[in-house]
Amino acid sequence: MEKSSKNNVYLTGPIRRTMIRTAFAMLAGTVAMSGYNIADTYFIGKLPGQTPLAAIGFTFPIIILLGCVFRGLATGLMTPSAQALGAGRNVRAATLVNSGLTLMLLFSITLSLVGVATGRAVLHSLGASGETLEAAKEYMDIWFYGYLTASLCATAGDMLVAIGESKLSALGMFGALFLNIILDPMWIFGFGPIPPLGIRGAAIATVISQVSGTLYFLELLRRRGLVQFRHIPWKVMSRAWVLIVRFGIPAILGMLMIPIGSYVLTRITAEFGDAAVGGCQAAMKLESIAFMFPMSFGISLTPMISQNFGAGQYLRIKQCMRFAMTFAFCVLLFMAILFFLFAEPLVSLFTSEPEIKANMILYMHIIPWSFWAVEVHRFSGFTFMGCGHPKFSAFLNIYRVLLLLVPFSLLALYFFRSYGLSSVLYARAFADGIAAISAAIMANMMVRRLVRTGK
């Protein structure tokens, strides 16, 4: 496998231009990934009665949880593969990719079988019952069997990003989403010989579109020599699996902190009433708009740092990290100003309920000032991951959620409850600020040591 100059864009391209161009390409991919849920929710919402939408709502926590698992394993594959590519060890990279996809295949089949066997009990534990439980089970039974293609599609797409082919990755994601949008009404409501299958049809449409995306991504990786149909000795494959899991488990643990932290903070917010929960949840959906481009920007950071780490270009890593953090700080500070100034008209577009509206405005007057901190903290974790410290990357996420966000929020609830919801919101913003500053300092120290000593 020859290493083309195009695949070396992370090593030789101008840092600012390369990262911004990659971010714009991945912005399309980020929107496409969110589009699956939006499309399914839209078409399922056209079915009669409340049961279909309620059922799909109960499936989201399971999908998010399993998504954290395979995205974590994908990171575990992408990071060492990118390091190998950066070092020019293309045969090793191909071995890692083939071994990693095999591991993902076996892991996904196992989780699918466990999911089908335990799906009813899990959905019931989430509160689903009666017709809603049966509808959710119908959807998840099909989705579990499609978990294999979902995981392979995401992993292969991430590998394209790792080798600098972010545009092709985004194109594949958009193509699969477009196919899903076409197939959804056909399988949900029926079309020609296809009978109306309701909520099951949405799951089938999703699986078919993910199969197409998987085949597209795998073919692109095959053409670049990373997917090869050859026998890999068990000893070589098992070593590759150990390395992938070494990076993957910390990535999974770090990702799991997001839903865990969200659950705990929602429970704390519930102490101030349903309107507080409703207002904060609605405002959080608005804040996702602010993070859309910085999150896409961060997607390019891990492979870029990983490749430069493999190539021993440590000064370039330092420049990548500093530019990424400066960029995120400026963009999200600007977004915070916009949210603060236009909170009321923005909120008015979503609700006219006075109490929920007041809580949304309160949230948007406080939390956006810590937006920058969330991304600076995240970028610090990516830097540790790319430089071969996956455990420390996971520690930063655990540190932020379990040692700062949750304790600070509980302390605010206990000592400053009389100040209302604002006390918990200020505690969260303060905790994010501390987490970001300390993580950035640690990441900078690590990179400076790399530049100075080479280890």
mmCIF file of C-alpha atoms in Angstrom, residues 23 42-43 64 92 101 128 158-159 169 190 197 199 218 231 233 277 289-290 342 368 393 410 428:
data_model
loop_
_atom_site.group_PDB
_atom_site.id
_atom_site.type_symbol
_atom_site.label_atom_id
_atom_site.label_comp_id
_atom_site.label_asym_id
_atom_site.label_seq_id
_atom_site.Cartn_x
_atom_site.Cartn_y
_atom_site.Cartn_z
ATOM 1 C CA ALA A 23 -14.390 20.563 10.182
ATOM 2 C CA TYR A 42 -40.927 12.786 11.763
ATOM 3 C CA PHE A 43 -42.394 9.864 9.798
ATOM 4 C CA ILE A 64 -27.473 6.172 22.808
ATOM 5 C CA ARG A 92 0.562 -2.392 10.498
ATOM 6 C CA LEU A 101 -13.383 -4.671 11.951
ATOM 7 C CA ALA A 128 -42.596 1.180 28.833
ATOM 8 C CA ASP A 158 -14.188 7.142 11.246
ATOM 9 C CA MET A 159 -11.299 5.350 9.545
ATOM 10 C CA SER A 169 -16.808 10.151 4.940
ATOM 11 C CA GLY A 190 -46.346 0.818 2.472
ATOM 12 C CA LEU A 197 -45.152 -2.022 8.618
ATOM 13 C CA ILE A 199 -42.707 1.410 13.449
ATOM 14 C CA LEU A 218 -15.528 -0.570 3.151
ATOM 15 C CA HIS A 231 -5.643 -14.372 6.586
ATOM 16 C CA PRO A 233 -2.508 -15.140 12.137
ATOM 17 C CA VAL A 277 -36.715 20.029 33.809
ATOM 18 C CA ILE A 289 -26.729 24.350 17.614
ATOM 19 C CA ALA A 290 -23.859 26.270 19.226
ATOM 20 C CA PHE A 342 -31.403 36.835 21.919
ATOM 21 C CA PRO A 368 -23.612 29.494 27.493
ATOM 22 C CA SER A 393 -8.339 10.871 28.500
ATOM 23 C CA LEU A 410 -25.422 18.708 44.926
ATOM 24 C CA ARG A 428 -22.484 23.571 36.549
#
